[in-house]
Every structure is written in structure tokens, then in C-alpha cells.
PDB file of C-alpha atoms in Angstrom:
ATOM      1  CA  MET I   1     -13.208 -13.344   8.798  1.00 46.00           C
ATOM      2  CA  GLU I   2     -14.533 -10.252   8.778  1.00 56.00           C
ATOM      3  CA  GLN I   3     -17.305  -8.788   6.828  1.00 72.00           C
ATOM      4  CA  MET I   4     -16.093  -6.878   4.034  1.00 85.00           C
ATOM      5  CA  VAL I   5     -18.462  -3.738   3.074  1.00 88.00           C
ATOM      6  CA  ILE I   6     -18.761  -1.709   0.065  1.00 89.00           C
ATOM      7  CA  THR I   7     -20.503   1.482  -0.147  1.00 89.00           C
ATOM      8  CA  ALA I   8     -22.442   2.210  -3.234  1.00 90.00           C
ATOM      9  CA  LYS I   9     -24.741   4.869  -4.795  1.00 90.00           C
ATOM     10  CA  VAL I  10     -27.476   4.281  -7.123  1.00 91.00           C
ATOM     11  CA  ARG I  11     -26.658   6.214 -10.482  1.00 89.00           C
ATOM     12  CA  SER I  12     -29.206   7.255 -13.489  1.00 85.00           C
ATOM     13  CA  GLU I  13     -26.917   7.810 -16.276  1.00 84.00           C
ATOM     14  CA  THR I  14     -25.464   4.930 -18.308  1.00 84.00           C
ATOM     15  CA  GLY I  15     -23.373   4.599 -21.239  1.00 86.00           C
ATOM     16  CA  LYS I  16     -19.721   5.150 -22.499  1.00 89.00           C
ATOM     17  CA  LYS I  17     -19.511   8.924 -21.452  1.00 91.00           C
ATOM     18  CA  ALA I  18     -21.117   8.607 -18.205  1.00 87.00           C
ATOM     19  CA  ALA I  19     -18.674   5.366 -17.213  1.00 88.00           C
ATOM     20  CA  LYS I  20     -15.953   7.368 -18.316  1.00 89.00           C
ATOM     21  CA  GLN I  21     -17.204  10.398 -16.068  1.00 89.00           C
ATOM     22  CA  LEU I  22     -17.297   8.247 -13.422  1.00 88.00           C
ATOM     23  CA  ARG I  23     -14.053   6.714 -13.564  1.00 89.00           C
ATOM     24  CA  ALA I  24     -12.412  10.133 -14.156  1.00 89.00           C
ATOM     25  CA  ASN I  25     -13.889  10.818 -10.505  1.00 91.00           C
ATOM     26  CA  GLY I  26     -12.746   7.792  -8.741  1.00 90.00           C
ATOM     27  CA  ARG I  27     -15.842   5.979  -8.927  1.00 91.00           C
ATOM     28  CA  ILE I  28     -16.580   2.575 -10.758  1.00 92.00           C
ATOM     29  CA  PRO I  29     -19.828   1.801 -12.699  1.00 93.00           C
ATOM     30  CA  ALA I  30     -21.621  -1.345 -11.352  1.00 92.00           C
ATOM     31  CA  VAL I  31     -24.636  -3.475 -11.564  1.00 92.00           C
ATOM     32  CA  VAL I  32     -26.562  -5.308  -8.782  1.00 93.00           C
ATOM     33  CA  TYR I  33     -28.365  -8.305 -10.140  1.00 91.00           C
ATOM     34  CA  ASP I  34     -31.044  -9.877  -7.749  1.00 87.00           C
ATOM     35  CA  GLU I  35     -32.153 -13.680  -7.265  1.00 83.00           C
ATOM     36  CA  GLU I  36     -35.126 -12.708  -9.789  1.00 83.00           C
ATOM     37  CA  GLY I  37     -32.594 -11.346 -12.179  1.00 82.00           C
ATOM     38  CA  LYS I  38     -33.740  -7.639 -11.539  1.00 89.00           C
ATOM     39  CA  ALA I  39     -30.776  -5.225 -12.541  1.00 88.00           C
ATOM     40  CA  THR I  40     -29.914  -1.884 -10.692  1.00 90.00           C
ATOM     41  CA  SER I  41     -27.224   0.592 -11.945  1.00 91.00           C
ATOM     42  CA  ILE I  42     -24.856   1.702  -9.081  1.00 92.00           C
ATOM     43  CA  ASP I  43     -21.530   3.004  -8.757  1.00 91.00           C
ATOM     44  CA  VAL I  44     -18.797   2.248  -6.141  1.00 92.00           C
ATOM     45  CA  ASP I  45     -15.623   4.041  -4.748  1.00 91.00           C
ATOM     46  CA  LYS I  46     -12.606   2.740  -6.595  1.00 90.00           C
ATOM     47  CA  VAL I  47     -10.377   2.566  -3.818  1.00 89.00           C
ATOM     48  CA  GLU I  48     -12.648   0.842  -1.566  1.00 90.00           C
ATOM     49  CA  PHE I  49     -13.759  -1.713  -4.278  1.00 89.00           C
ATOM     50  CA  ASN I  50     -10.136  -2.656  -4.795  1.00 88.00           C
ATOM     51  CA  LYS I  51      -9.101  -3.043  -1.411  1.00 89.00           C
ATOM     52  CA  VAL I  52     -12.073  -5.927  -0.985  1.00 88.00           C
ATOM     53  CA  TRP I  53     -11.783  -7.086  -4.277  1.00 87.00           C
ATOM     54  CA  ARG I  54      -7.818  -8.030  -3.902  1.00 86.00           C
ATOM     55  CA  SER I  55      -8.447  -9.675  -0.953  1.00 85.00           C
ATOM     56  CA  ILE I  56     -11.442 -12.107  -1.544  1.00 84.00           C
ATOM     57  CA  THR I  57     -12.210 -15.285  -3.157  1.00 82.00           C
ATOM     58  CA  ALA I  58     -15.370 -16.096  -5.536  1.00 81.00           C
ATOM     59  CA  THR I  59     -17.363 -17.403  -2.793  1.00 82.00           C
ATOM     60  CA  THR I  60     -16.899 -14.646  -0.312  1.00 85.00           C
ATOM     61  CA  LEU I  61     -19.914 -12.786   0.485  1.00 87.00           C
ATOM     62  CA  VAL I  62     -19.770  -8.898   0.625  1.00 88.00           C
ATOM     63  CA  THR I  63     -22.176  -6.265   2.300  1.00 89.00           C
ATOM     64  CA  LEU I  64     -23.217  -4.172  -0.252  1.00 90.00           C
ATOM     65  CA  ASN I  65     -24.378  -0.782   1.050  1.00 89.00           C
ATOM     66  CA  VAL I  66     -26.639   0.986  -1.343  1.00 88.00           C
ATOM     67  CA  ASP I  67     -27.812   4.217  -0.368  1.00 87.00           C
ATOM     68  CA  GLY I  68     -28.224   3.271   3.291  1.00 85.00           C
ATOM     69  CA  LYS I  69     -29.857  -0.258   2.284  1.00 88.00           C
ATOM     70  CA  THR I  70     -27.473  -3.298   2.681  1.00 88.00           C
ATOM     71  CA  CYS I  71     -27.833  -6.795   1.197  1.00 88.00           C
ATOM     72  CA  ASP I  72     -25.195  -9.615   1.080  1.00 88.00           C
ATOM     73  CA  ALA I  73     -23.571  -9.975  -2.347  1.00 90.00           C
ATOM     74  CA  PHE I  74     -21.310 -11.774  -4.473  1.00 89.00           C
ATOM     75  CA  ILE I  75     -18.958 -10.142  -6.668  1.00 88.00           C
ATOM     76  CA  ARG I  76     -19.815 -12.228  -9.965  1.00 89.00           C
ATOM     77  CA  ASP I  77     -17.449 -10.331 -12.660  1.00 89.00           C
ATOM     78  CA  THR I  78     -15.299  -7.852 -13.106  1.00 90.00           C
ATOM     79  CA  GLU I  79     -14.017  -5.799 -16.095  1.00 90.00           C
ATOM     80  CA  TYR I  80     -10.216  -5.399 -15.524  1.00 88.00           C
ATOM     81  CA  ASP I  81      -7.993  -3.374 -17.727  1.00 87.00           C
ATOM     82  CA  ILE I  82      -4.598  -4.827 -17.625  1.00 90.00           C
ATOM     83  CA  MET I  83      -2.669  -1.818 -19.167  1.00 89.00           C
ATOM     84  CA  THR I  84      -3.917   0.670 -16.560  1.00 85.00           C
ATOM     85  CA  ASP I  85      -4.274  -1.880 -13.786  1.00 85.00           C
ATOM     86  CA  SER I  86      -7.708  -0.886 -12.768  1.00 87.00           C
ATOM     87  CA  VAL I  87     -11.351  -2.151 -12.687  1.00 88.00           C
ATOM     88  CA  LEU I  88     -13.464  -0.948 -15.389  1.00 90.00           C
ATOM     89  CA  HIS I  89     -16.692  -2.391 -14.181  1.00 92.00           C
ATOM     90  CA  ALA I  90     -18.045  -4.616 -11.890  1.00 92.00           C
ATOM     91  CA  ASP I  91     -21.131  -7.241 -11.395  1.00 93.00           C
ATOM     92  CA  PHE I  92     -22.649  -7.900  -8.147  1.00 92.00           C
ATOM     93  CA  PHE I  93     -25.021 -10.867  -7.381  1.00 90.00           C
ATOM     94  CA  ALA I  94     -27.400  -9.991  -4.371  1.00 90.00           C
ATOM     95  CA  VAL I  95     -28.612 -12.924  -2.261  1.00 88.00           C
ATOM     96  CA  THR I  96     -31.367 -13.564   0.332  1.00 85.00           C
ATOM     97  CA  ASN I  97     -29.728 -16.438   1.961  1.00 81.00           C
ATOM     98  CA  THR I  98     -32.741 -18.265   1.893  1.00 85.00           C
ATOM     99  CA  LYS I  99     -31.847 -20.093  -1.190  1.00 86.00           C
ATOM    100  CA  LYS I 100     -29.038 -22.568  -1.528  1.00 89.00           C
ATOM    101  CA  VAL I 101     -26.484 -22.370  -4.016  1.00 86.00           C
ATOM    102  CA  VAL I 102     -24.110 -24.610  -5.674  1.00 89.00           C
ATOM    103  CA  ARG I 103     -20.449 -23.592  -6.137  1.00 89.00           C
ATOM    104  CA  THR I 104     -17.416 -25.596  -7.244  1.00 90.00           C
ATOM    105  CA  TYR I 105     -14.343 -25.379  -5.400  1.00 91.00           C
ATOM    106  CA  LYS I 106     -10.469 -26.379  -6.439  1.00 92.00           C
ATOM    107  CA  LEU I 107      -9.143 -28.291  -3.603  1.00 92.00           C
ATOM    108  CA  GLN I 108      -5.920 -27.041  -1.688  1.00 92.00           C
ATOM    109  CA  TYR I 109      -3.793 -29.197   0.206  1.00 92.00           C
ATOM    110  CA  SER I 110      -2.020 -28.748   3.438  1.00 92.00           C
ATOM    111  CA  GLY I 111       0.658 -31.006   4.682  1.00 90.00           C
ATOM    112  CA  THR I 112       3.076 -33.508   3.408  1.00 90.00           C
ATOM    113  CA  PRO I 113       1.518 -37.080   2.938  1.00 91.00           C
ATOM    114  CA  ALA I 114       3.096 -39.633   4.996  1.00 89.00           C
ATOM    115  CA  GLY I 115       3.495 -42.036   2.309  1.00 89.00           C
ATOM    116  CA  VAL I 116       5.600 -39.149   0.453  1.00 89.00           C
ATOM    117  CA  LEU I 117       8.137 -38.805   3.408  1.00 90.00           C
ATOM    118  CA  LYS I 118       8.451 -42.654   2.849  1.00 90.00           C
ATOM    119  CA  GLY I 119       9.427 -42.346  -0.858  1.00 90.00           C
ATOM    120  CA  GLY I 120       6.005 -42.980  -2.224  1.00 89.00           C
ATOM    121  CA  PHE I 121       3.948 -40.695  -4.965  1.00 91.00           C
ATOM    122  CA  MET I 122       1.343 -38.247  -4.287  1.00 91.00           C
ATOM    123  CA  VAL I 123      -1.441 -38.731  -6.920  1.00 91.00           C
ATOM    124  CA  LYS I 124      -3.998 -36.101  -7.217  1.00 92.00           C
ATOM    125  CA  ASN I 125      -7.304 -37.828  -8.303  1.00 91.00           C
ATOM    126  CA  THR I 126     -10.238 -35.279  -7.964  1.00 89.00           C
ATOM    127  CA  PRO I 127      -9.073 -31.745  -8.238  1.00 92.00           C
ATOM    128  CA  GLU I 128     -12.217 -30.034  -7.383  1.00 92.00           C
ATOM    129  CA  ILE I 129     -15.490 -30.583  -5.571  1.00 93.00           C
ATOM    130  CA  ARG I 130     -19.224 -29.155  -6.115  1.00 93.00           C
ATOM    131  CA  VAL I 131     -21.310 -28.174  -2.815  1.00 93.00           C
ATOM    132  CA  SER I 132     -24.785 -26.749  -1.778  1.00 92.00           C
ATOM    133  CA  ALA I 133     -25.139 -24.625   0.919  1.00 91.00           C
ATOM    134  CA  LEU I 134     -26.818 -21.259   1.962  1.00 90.00           C
ATOM    135  CA  PRO I 135     -24.582 -18.268   0.847  1.00 87.00           C
ATOM    136  CA  LYS I 136     -23.941 -17.358   4.255  1.00 86.00           C
ATOM    137  CA  ASP I 137     -22.586 -21.058   5.086  1.00 87.00           C
ATOM    138  CA  LEU I 138     -20.233 -21.166   1.925  1.00 87.00           C
ATOM    139  CA  PRO I 139     -16.514 -22.241   3.085  1.00 88.00           C
ATOM    140  CA  VAL I 140     -13.904 -19.464   1.634  1.00 85.00           C
ATOM    141  CA  ARG I 141     -11.862 -22.285   0.430  1.00 87.00           C
ATOM    142  CA  VAL I 142     -11.513 -25.993   1.033  1.00 90.00           C
ATOM    143  CA  VAL I 143      -8.099 -26.967   2.284  1.00 91.00           C
ATOM    144  CA  VAL I 144      -7.702 -30.884   2.703  1.00 92.00           C
ATOM    145  CA  ASP I 145      -5.184 -32.142   5.290  1.00 92.00           C
ATOM    146  CA  VAL I 146      -3.235 -34.927   3.331  1.00 92.00           C
ATOM    147  CA  SER I 147      -0.635 -35.347   6.222  1.00 91.00           C
ATOM    148  CA  LYS I 148      -2.062 -38.761   7.495  1.00 91.00           C
ATOM    149  CA  VAL I 149      -2.203 -40.410   3.840  1.00 90.00           C
ATOM    150  CA  ASN I 150       0.357 -43.671   3.806  1.00 90.00           C
ATOM    151  CA  ILE I 151       1.535 -45.535   1.016  1.00 90.00           C
ATOM    152  CA  GLY I 152      -1.348 -47.525  -0.273  1.00 90.00           C
ATOM    153  CA  ASP I 153      -3.844 -45.301   1.440  1.00 91.00           C
ATOM    154  CA  VAL I 154      -6.917 -43.297  -0.413  1.00 92.00           C
ATOM    155  CA  LEU I 155      -8.266 -39.988   0.548  1.00 92.00           C
ATOM    156  CA  HIS I 156     -11.856 -40.186  -0.411  1.00 93.00           C
ATOM    157  CA  VAL I 157     -14.389 -36.897  -0.734  1.00 92.00           C
ATOM    158  CA  LYS I 158     -16.435 -38.517   2.072  1.00 92.00           C
ATOM    159  CA  ASP I 159     -13.212 -38.039   4.157  1.00 92.00           C
ATOM    160  CA  ILE I 160     -13.757 -34.306   3.646  1.00 91.00           C
ATOM    161  CA  ASP I 161     -15.964 -32.302   7.015  1.00 90.00           C
ATOM    162  CA  LEU I 162     -17.347 -29.062   5.757  1.00 90.00           C
ATOM    163  CA  GLY I 163     -19.711 -28.521   8.853  1.00 87.00           C
ATOM    164  CA  LYS I 164     -23.619 -29.747   8.937  1.00 91.00           C
ATOM    165  CA  ALA I 165     -24.600 -26.494   7.083  1.00 90.00           C
ATOM    166  CA  VAL I 166     -22.500 -27.587   3.718  1.00 91.00           C
ATOM    167  CA  THR I 167     -23.428 -30.679   1.411  1.00 92.00           C
ATOM    168  CA  ILE I 168     -20.857 -32.009  -0.717  1.00 93.00           C
ATOM    169  CA  LEU I 169     -22.577 -32.762  -4.247  1.00 93.00           C
ATOM    170  CA  THR I 170     -19.425 -34.876  -5.467  1.00 92.00           C
ATOM    171  CA  PRO I 171     -19.560 -38.724  -5.061  1.00 93.00           C
ATOM    172  CA  ALA I 172     -18.816 -39.508  -1.729  1.00 90.00           C
ATOM    173  CA  ASP I 173     -16.426 -42.332  -2.814  1.00 92.00           C
ATOM    174  CA  ALA I 174     -14.439 -40.470  -5.200  1.00 92.00           C
ATOM    175  CA  SER I 175     -10.735 -40.497  -4.763  1.00 93.00           C
ATOM    176  CA  VAL I 176      -9.347 -37.134  -3.660  1.00 92.00           C
ATOM    177  CA  ILE I 177      -5.537 -38.163  -3.275  1.00 93.00           C
ATOM    178  CA  SER I 178      -3.794 -41.478  -3.220  1.00 92.00           C
ATOM    179  CA  VAL I 179       0.115 -42.524  -2.447  1.00 92.00           C
ATOM    180  CA  ALA I 180       1.362 -44.723  -4.980  1.00 91.00           C
ATOM    181  CA  PRO I 181       4.476 -47.151  -3.725  1.00 90.00           C
ATOM    182  CA  PRO I 182       7.996 -45.821  -4.757  1.00 85.00           C
ATOM    183  CA  ARG I 183       9.354 -47.226  -8.219  1.00 80.00           C
ATOM    184  CA  SER I 184      11.687 -49.721  -8.070  1.00 66.00           C
TER     185      SER I 184
END
């Protein structure tokens, strides 16, 4: 996946009046938090931010270019106005890619289990997993291929392969899905 870049400027004025002025000029007030908890007030271009924000997941790293200095960051939170369909404020979390982070992923399934094609029922047992990895190694999403699961078979967490850089913290023997026999 291509690296998303958001250009930002450090801002000195804060408060409702300054935020309203920024929004009127096509900018969004934002804050960048670093790993020590230090906050820096910035503003980003509304169009550029929305283009990136609408096409990423919570675990997608973006490159934040603040007055010529770049850093990797997650978009941690946004304040969104549903009436005007616009973002009012954004929070970024800057990372150094030296400390592992823990994230929870909802599992997505691809394929139809072989047992379901024979009349069985797919039973989802574990809807999400927790993983640990460096921010740059985090997967965008976790998709599990269930097409080979037959009636009576169970797909376990240990059967999910996310590569060597990602550690799955959910117990390995936890059942992800199983296929129950057809009811008679």
C-alpha cells in the first residue's frame, strides 16, 4: 500500500475563535501527541486530510509532514460533524517505530467454507484478535481464508499467518470458526 502523506503547519493560536477561523480558510485544527505524551498544535488542509482519512483504517500509518519535518503517525481520533459532513478536529499519535504496539483487529473472512457448501453452518467463535508489532509492520486488516474448513473442522488462531514481524497475543488454541453439521 502506498504511503499516505499529510502536510501540516504548527499553529500558535488555539481556542474556539482560532479554530473557527482555520475552518473558514479550509484548514482543520489538529494535535500531534508523541510517545512521551507531549502535544503540538497543528493545522492540516481539509481536502488533503479527508482524502487520506476516508481511505485508511485505524492501523494505517500516515506520514505527517509538519513544517518540513516528517514523522510516522496514526490518526488516533477525529471530531466529526454529521450535519455538515466535515471533520472539525483531528488527533495524531506520532511513533518512532522502535517500540512495539498492541492493536485489536476484527477478523474478516474470505471464501465460503467447504462444509457450508455441503449443508453445514459456519459458527464464528472469536470475532477479533490482539496483535503486537512495530507500527510499520502492523497489517492494515486481518483477512482469514475459511474456504478449506469442512464439516466438523475448526480453524484456530494458530492457523492465522501474519508474518514473522507480527506476534498474535490471542491464545493459539482459541477457535476462530467451526462448521457445524446440518440439522436433521
